[in-house]
């Protein structure tokens, strides 16, 4: 009986392991039974039992234990290797950023987010490659959160007149002692504005961390609170408030209010001038009255009675204002820099046109003029009431031979009954034999009293 037959009859199964030496007194080449072979025959029983390994996700690394820690073969803990009775491991599903090593340990990449990750794998008996079992174990990624530090900055001064961009507010911020990088990848940080809304004229760039100051921003120290948050561990954040210094470099912008002498206004009827700020400038550019950066505010300094300085810089002269030259003093002030202003005195000439004497006056509430289409002749003037109720007045004598013309409602014109000459509603010849227009007069209705003027 051979040794192989002996061990087979003893119930150790056919699988054996060759060793250089085994039992004293026997040949140096001998056989011993497979330690995993069941005594009743058949394949050894492989079992996977959920295990757990822990790795620091912040720095990454390889687990100390294997995920097969609780796996057995015939009730005995498995051994990963290439020898008889051992097993080899194969990955089935492995989360991104992790590697299942051939020895059963797990390598986790640095900056892997904290959490529990499932790895599905298979163990296979070396001796009997058809003998395998599948299981799922847990990789616990834990970490003491990295120290994140947002440092308060006070930026170098930016010229508020021309505007500009500051350094990054995150310039000295760190994550675990390393300067932060704004981005979306593991190990980077997200930047968020805490101050909302931001001061007028300032913009926080969430990609670079810089602050842009718009031209014509008012000088001052502006506080901006912001937060940096670790991308890998979103609960890890820090907040700081930095100060943006805005100054007006050099002298203030040149503001210049220029004295004007407006066109004359009729004091009898009143009226409104052109704007007094027409030639006023700020840094060589025509001023704009408003409330925005780079605009100006208009203020009255002295305004004579009967005159009003309007918000748009014009001056309104009230009716029946005495003739004369009126001085209006005003001030323009830069919105951006309220200490920057200029004053000027402009002249508004007011003249008075003597009131003309009426050539004719008639009560239109009675008689022919009380009805549309009616007309009368007074002081050699034809006064007519049109279909719309307005009044016309022209010289009565036809320019052909002096016959009084009549108003024709249907045509809204004047007709000479003598030789058929016709004139428009404004006295223009439209049909001969007349060749000269009728004189047109001005009508003024006050209540029911109609006056005719030259």
PDB file of N, CA, C and O in Angstrom, residues 392-395 397-399 405-406 411-416 420-441:
ATOM      1  N   UNK A 392     -61.784 131.888 -35.377  1.00  0.00           N
ATOM      2  CA  UNK A 392     -60.897 132.410 -36.403  1.00  0.00           C
ATOM      3  C   UNK A 392     -61.178 133.907 -36.581  1.00  0.00           C
ATOM      4  O   UNK A 392     -62.323 134.367 -36.405  1.00  0.00           O
ATOM      5  N   UNK A 393     -60.111 134.654 -36.964  1.00  0.00           N
ATOM      6  CA  UNK A 393     -60.315 136.092 -37.222  1.00  0.00           C
ATOM      7  C   UNK A 393     -59.397 136.516 -38.353  1.00  0.00           C
ATOM      8  O   UNK A 393     -58.176 136.318 -38.284  1.00  0.00           O
ATOM      9  N   UNK A 394     -59.983 137.079 -39.420  1.00  0.00           N
ATOM     10  CA  UNK A 394     -59.210 137.576 -40.556  1.00  0.00           C
ATOM     11  C   UNK A 394     -59.795 138.928 -40.972  1.00  0.00           C
ATOM     12  O   UNK A 394     -60.933 139.301 -40.599  1.00  0.00           O
ATOM     13  N   UNK A 395     -59.020 139.679 -41.771  1.00  0.00           N
ATOM     14  CA  UNK A 395     -59.530 140.956 -42.310  1.00  0.00           C
ATOM     15  C   UNK A 395     -60.761 140.690 -43.163  1.00  0.00           C
ATOM     16  O   UNK A 395     -60.801 139.742 -43.956  1.00  0.00           O
ATOM     17  N   UNK A 397     -62.281 142.571 -45.600  1.00  0.00           N
ATOM     18  CA  UNK A 397     -62.338 143.031 -46.998  1.00  0.00           C
ATOM     19  C   UNK A 397     -61.575 142.097 -47.911  1.00  0.00           C
ATOM     20  O   UNK A 397     -60.405 141.781 -47.694  1.00  0.00           O
ATOM     21  N   UNK A 398     -62.253 141.600 -48.944  1.00  0.00           N
ATOM     22  CA  UNK A 398     -61.592 140.771 -49.951  1.00  0.00           C
ATOM     23  C   UNK A 398     -60.479 141.588 -50.587  1.00  0.00           C
ATOM     24  O   UNK A 398     -60.669 142.775 -50.920  1.00  0.00           O
ATOM     25  N   UNK A 399     -59.365 140.980 -50.806  1.00  0.00           N
ATOM     26  CA  UNK A 399     -58.213 141.717 -51.355  1.00  0.00           C
ATOM     27  C   UNK A 399     -58.347 141.985 -52.835  1.00  0.00           C
ATOM     28  O   UNK A 399     -57.462 142.602 -53.429  1.00  0.00           O
ATOM     29  N   UNK A 405     -65.924 139.315 -46.902  1.00  0.00           N
ATOM     30  CA  UNK A 405     -66.026 137.876 -47.132  1.00  0.00           C
ATOM     31  C   UNK A 405     -66.940 137.262 -46.076  1.00  0.00           C
ATOM     32  O   UNK A 405     -67.243 137.869 -45.047  1.00  0.00           O
ATOM     33  N   UNK A 406     -67.415 136.035 -46.352  1.00  0.00           N
ATOM     34  CA  UNK A 406     -68.267 135.292 -45.425  1.00  0.00           C
ATOM     35  C   UNK A 406     -67.560 133.971 -45.054  1.00  0.00           C
ATOM     36  O   UNK A 406     -66.836 133.402 -45.859  1.00  0.00           O
ATOM     37  N   UNK A 411     -66.916 124.226 -45.646  1.00  0.00           N
ATOM     38  CA  UNK A 411     -65.551 124.160 -46.194  1.00  0.00           C
ATOM     39  C   UNK A 411     -64.494 124.675 -45.218  1.00  0.00           C
ATOM     40  O   UNK A 411     -63.303 124.608 -45.504  1.00  0.00           O
ATOM     41  N   UNK A 412     -64.960 125.209 -44.082  1.00  0.00           N
ATOM     42  CA  UNK A 412     -64.053 125.822 -43.100  1.00  0.00           C
ATOM     43  C   UNK A 412     -63.129 126.815 -43.806  1.00  0.00           C
ATOM     44  O   UNK A 412     -61.917 126.783 -43.653  1.00  0.00           O
ATOM     45  N   UNK A 413     -63.746 127.709 -44.599  1.00  0.00           N
ATOM     46  CA  UNK A 413     -62.962 128.719 -45.303  1.00  0.00           C
ATOM     47  C   UNK A 413     -63.781 130.009 -45.461  1.00  0.00           C
ATOM     48  O   UNK A 413     -64.929 130.082 -44.991  1.00  0.00           O
ATOM     49  N   UNK A 414     -63.162 130.991 -46.096  1.00  0.00           N
ATOM     50  CA  UNK A 414     -63.830 132.279 -46.299  1.00  0.00           C
ATOM     51  C   UNK A 414     -64.089 132.471 -47.809  1.00  0.00           C
ATOM     52  O   UNK A 414     -63.221 132.192 -48.636  1.00  0.00           O
ATOM     53  N   UNK A 415     -65.317 133.022 -48.138  1.00  0.00           N
ATOM     54  CA  UNK A 415     -65.759 133.146 -49.530  1.00  0.00           C
ATOM     55  C   UNK A 415     -66.219 134.581 -49.792  1.00  0.00           C
ATOM     56  O   UNK A 415     -66.951 135.187 -48.998  1.00  0.00           O
ATOM     57  N   UNK A 416     -65.744 135.113 -50.941  1.00  0.00           N
ATOM     58  CA  UNK A 416     -66.187 136.462 -51.338  1.00  0.00           C
ATOM     59  C   UNK A 416     -67.402 136.330 -52.266  1.00  0.00           C
ATOM     60  O   UNK A 416     -67.292 135.721 -53.350  1.00  0.00           O
ATOM     61  N   UNK A 420     -66.352 135.560 -56.216  1.00  0.00           N
ATOM     62  CA  UNK A 420     -66.077 134.139 -55.934  1.00  0.00           C
ATOM     63  C   UNK A 420     -64.683 133.811 -55.422  1.00  0.00           C
ATOM     64  O   UNK A 420     -64.295 132.640 -55.390  1.00  0.00           O
ATOM     65  N   UNK A 421     -63.912 134.805 -55.014  1.00  0.00           N
ATOM     66  CA  UNK A 421     -62.591 134.499 -54.451  1.00  0.00           C
ATOM     67  C   UNK A 421     -62.762 133.691 -53.158  1.00  0.00           C
ATOM     68  O   UNK A 421     -63.728 133.890 -52.405  1.00  0.00           O
ATOM     69  N   UNK A 422     -61.813 132.777 -52.900  1.00  0.00           N
ATOM     70  CA  UNK A 422     -61.878 131.957 -51.676  1.00  0.00           C
ATOM     71  C   UNK A 422     -60.530 132.002 -50.966  1.00  0.00           C
ATOM     72  O   UNK A 422     -59.464 132.095 -51.588  1.00  0.00           O
ATOM     73  N   UNK A 423     -60.655 131.895 -49.607  1.00  0.00           N
ATOM     74  CA  UNK A 423     -59.463 131.962 -48.751  1.00  0.00           C
ATOM     75  C   UNK A 423     -59.550 130.832 -47.714  1.00  0.00           C
ATOM     76  O   UNK A 423     -60.649 130.495 -47.240  1.00  0.00           O
ATOM     77  N   UNK A 424     -58.411 130.287 -47.334  1.00  0.00           N
ATOM     78  CA  UNK A 424     -58.386 129.213 -46.332  1.00  0.00           C
ATOM     79  C   UNK A 424     -58.753 129.761 -44.956  1.00  0.00           C
ATOM     80  O   UNK A 424     -58.929 130.975 -44.783  1.00  0.00           O
ATOM     81  N   UNK A 425     -58.839 128.869 -43.960  1.00  0.00           N
ATOM     82  CA  UNK A 425     -59.192 129.291 -42.601  1.00  0.00           C
ATOM     83  C   UNK A 425     -58.151 130.228 -42.011  1.00  0.00           C
ATOM     84  O   UNK A 425     -58.433 130.950 -41.046  1.00  0.00           O
ATOM     85  N   UNK A 426     -56.946 130.240 -42.600  1.00  0.00           N
ATOM     86  CA  UNK A 426     -55.895 131.141 -42.110  1.00  0.00           C
ATOM     87  C   UNK A 426     -55.725 132.349 -43.018  1.00  0.00           C
ATOM     88  O   UNK A 426     -54.767 133.104 -42.887  1.00  0.00           O
ATOM     89  N   UNK A 427     -56.641 132.522 -43.988  1.00  0.00           N
ATOM     90  CA  UNK A 427     -56.623 133.698 -44.835  1.00  0.00           C
ATOM     91  C   UNK A 427     -55.810 133.577 -46.095  1.00  0.00           C
ATOM     92  O   UNK A 427     -55.653 134.563 -46.836  1.00  0.00           O
ATOM     93  N   UNK A 428     -55.319 132.411 -46.453  1.00  0.00           N
ATOM     94  CA  UNK A 428     -54.501 132.222 -47.648  1.00  0.00           C
ATOM     95  C   UNK A 428     -55.402 132.062 -48.863  1.00  0.00           C
ATOM     96  O   UNK A 428     -56.401 131.326 -48.826  1.00  0.00           O
ATOM     97  N   UNK A 429     -55.062 132.780 -49.969  1.00  0.00           N
ATOM     98  CA  UNK A 429     -55.848 132.696 -51.205  1.00  0.00           C
ATOM     99  C   UNK A 429     -55.815 131.271 -51.736  1.00  0.00           C
ATOM    100  O   UNK A 429     -54.748 130.677 -51.910  1.00  0.00           O
ATOM    101  N   UNK A 430     -56.998 130.692 -51.991  1.00  0.00           N
ATOM    102  CA  UNK A 430     -57.079 129.362 -52.595  1.00  0.00           C
ATOM    103  C   UNK A 430     -57.785 129.401 -53.949  1.00  0.00           C
ATOM    104  O   UNK A 430     -57.753 128.429 -54.698  1.00  0.00           O
ATOM    105  N   UNK A 431     -58.458 130.560 -54.226  1.00  0.00           N
ATOM    106  CA  UNK A 431     -59.155 130.697 -55.522  1.00  0.00           C
ATOM    107  C   UNK A 431     -59.267 132.185 -55.861  1.00  0.00           C
ATOM    108  O   UNK A 431     -59.605 133.007 -55.009  1.00  0.00           O
ATOM    109  N   UNK A 432     -58.922 132.540 -57.094  1.00  0.00           N
ATOM    110  CA  UNK A 432     -58.992 133.936 -57.551  1.00  0.00           C
ATOM    111  C   UNK A 432     -60.421 134.398 -57.769  1.00  0.00           C
ATOM    112  O   UNK A 432     -61.367 133.634 -57.528  1.00  0.00           O
ATOM    113  N   UNK A 433     -60.592 135.620 -58.176  1.00  0.00           N
ATOM    114  CA  UNK A 433     -59.535 136.482 -58.759  1.00  0.00           C
ATOM    115  C   UNK A 433     -58.601 137.152 -57.752  1.00  0.00           C
ATOM    116  O   UNK A 433     -57.638 137.800 -58.142  1.00  0.00           O
ATOM    117  N   UNK A 434     -58.854 137.010 -56.420  1.00  0.00           N
ATOM    118  CA  UNK A 434     -57.951 137.627 -55.444  1.00  0.00           C
ATOM    119  C   UNK A 434     -56.569 136.997 -55.566  1.00  0.00           C
ATOM    120  O   UNK A 434     -56.433 135.797 -55.839  1.00  0.00           O
ATOM    121  N   UNK A 435     -55.543 137.787 -55.335  1.00  0.00           N
ATOM    122  CA  UNK A 435     -54.157 137.290 -55.389  1.00  0.00           C
ATOM    123  C   UNK A 435     -53.397 137.533 -54.092  1.00  0.00           C
ATOM    124  O   UNK A 435     -52.271 137.070 -53.922  1.00  0.00           O
ATOM    125  N   UNK A 436     -53.990 138.274 -53.189  1.00  0.00           N
ATOM    126  CA  UNK A 436     -53.324 138.605 -51.925  1.00  0.00           C
ATOM    127  C   UNK A 436     -54.088 137.971 -50.765  1.00  0.00           C
ATOM    128  O   UNK A 436     -55.334 137.984 -50.735  1.00  0.00           O
ATOM    129  N   UNK A 437     -53.344 137.432 -49.781  1.00  0.00           N
ATOM    130  CA  UNK A 437     -53.955 136.780 -48.619  1.00  0.00           C
ATOM    131  C   UNK A 437     -54.654 137.802 -47.736  1.00  0.00           C
ATOM    132  O   UNK A 437     -54.310 139.001 -47.716  1.00  0.00           O
ATOM    133  N   UNK A 438     -55.638 137.304 -46.971  1.00  0.00           N
ATOM    134  CA  UNK A 438     -56.273 138.113 -45.938  1.00  0.00           C
ATOM    135  C   UNK A 438     -55.368 138.161 -44.708  1.00  0.00           C
ATOM    136  O   UNK A 438     -54.667 137.205 -44.398  1.00  0.00           O
ATOM    137  N   UNK A 439     -55.380 139.265 -43.976  1.00  0.00           N
ATOM    138  CA  UNK A 439     -54.599 139.373 -42.742  1.00  0.00           C
ATOM    139  C   UNK A 439     -55.203 138.461 -41.676  1.00  0.00           C
ATOM    140  O   UNK A 439     -56.424 138.492 -41.445  1.00  0.00           O
ATOM    141  N   UNK A 440     -54.349 137.661 -41.037  1.00  0.00           N
ATOM    142  CA  UNK A 440     -54.800 136.746 -39.977  1.00  0.00           C
ATOM    143  C   UNK A 440     -54.531 137.401 -38.629  1.00  0.00           C
ATOM    144  O   UNK A 440     -53.447 137.953 -38.387  1.00  0.00           O
ATOM    145  N   UNK A 441     -55.509 137.307 -37.701  1.00  0.00           N
ATOM    146  CA  UNK A 441     -55.370 137.900 -36.382  1.00  0.00           C
ATOM    147  C   UNK A 441     -55.356 136.802 -35.308  1.00  0.00           C
ATOM    148  O   UNK A 441     -55.831 135.689 -35.518  1.00  0.00           O
TER     149      UNK A 441
END
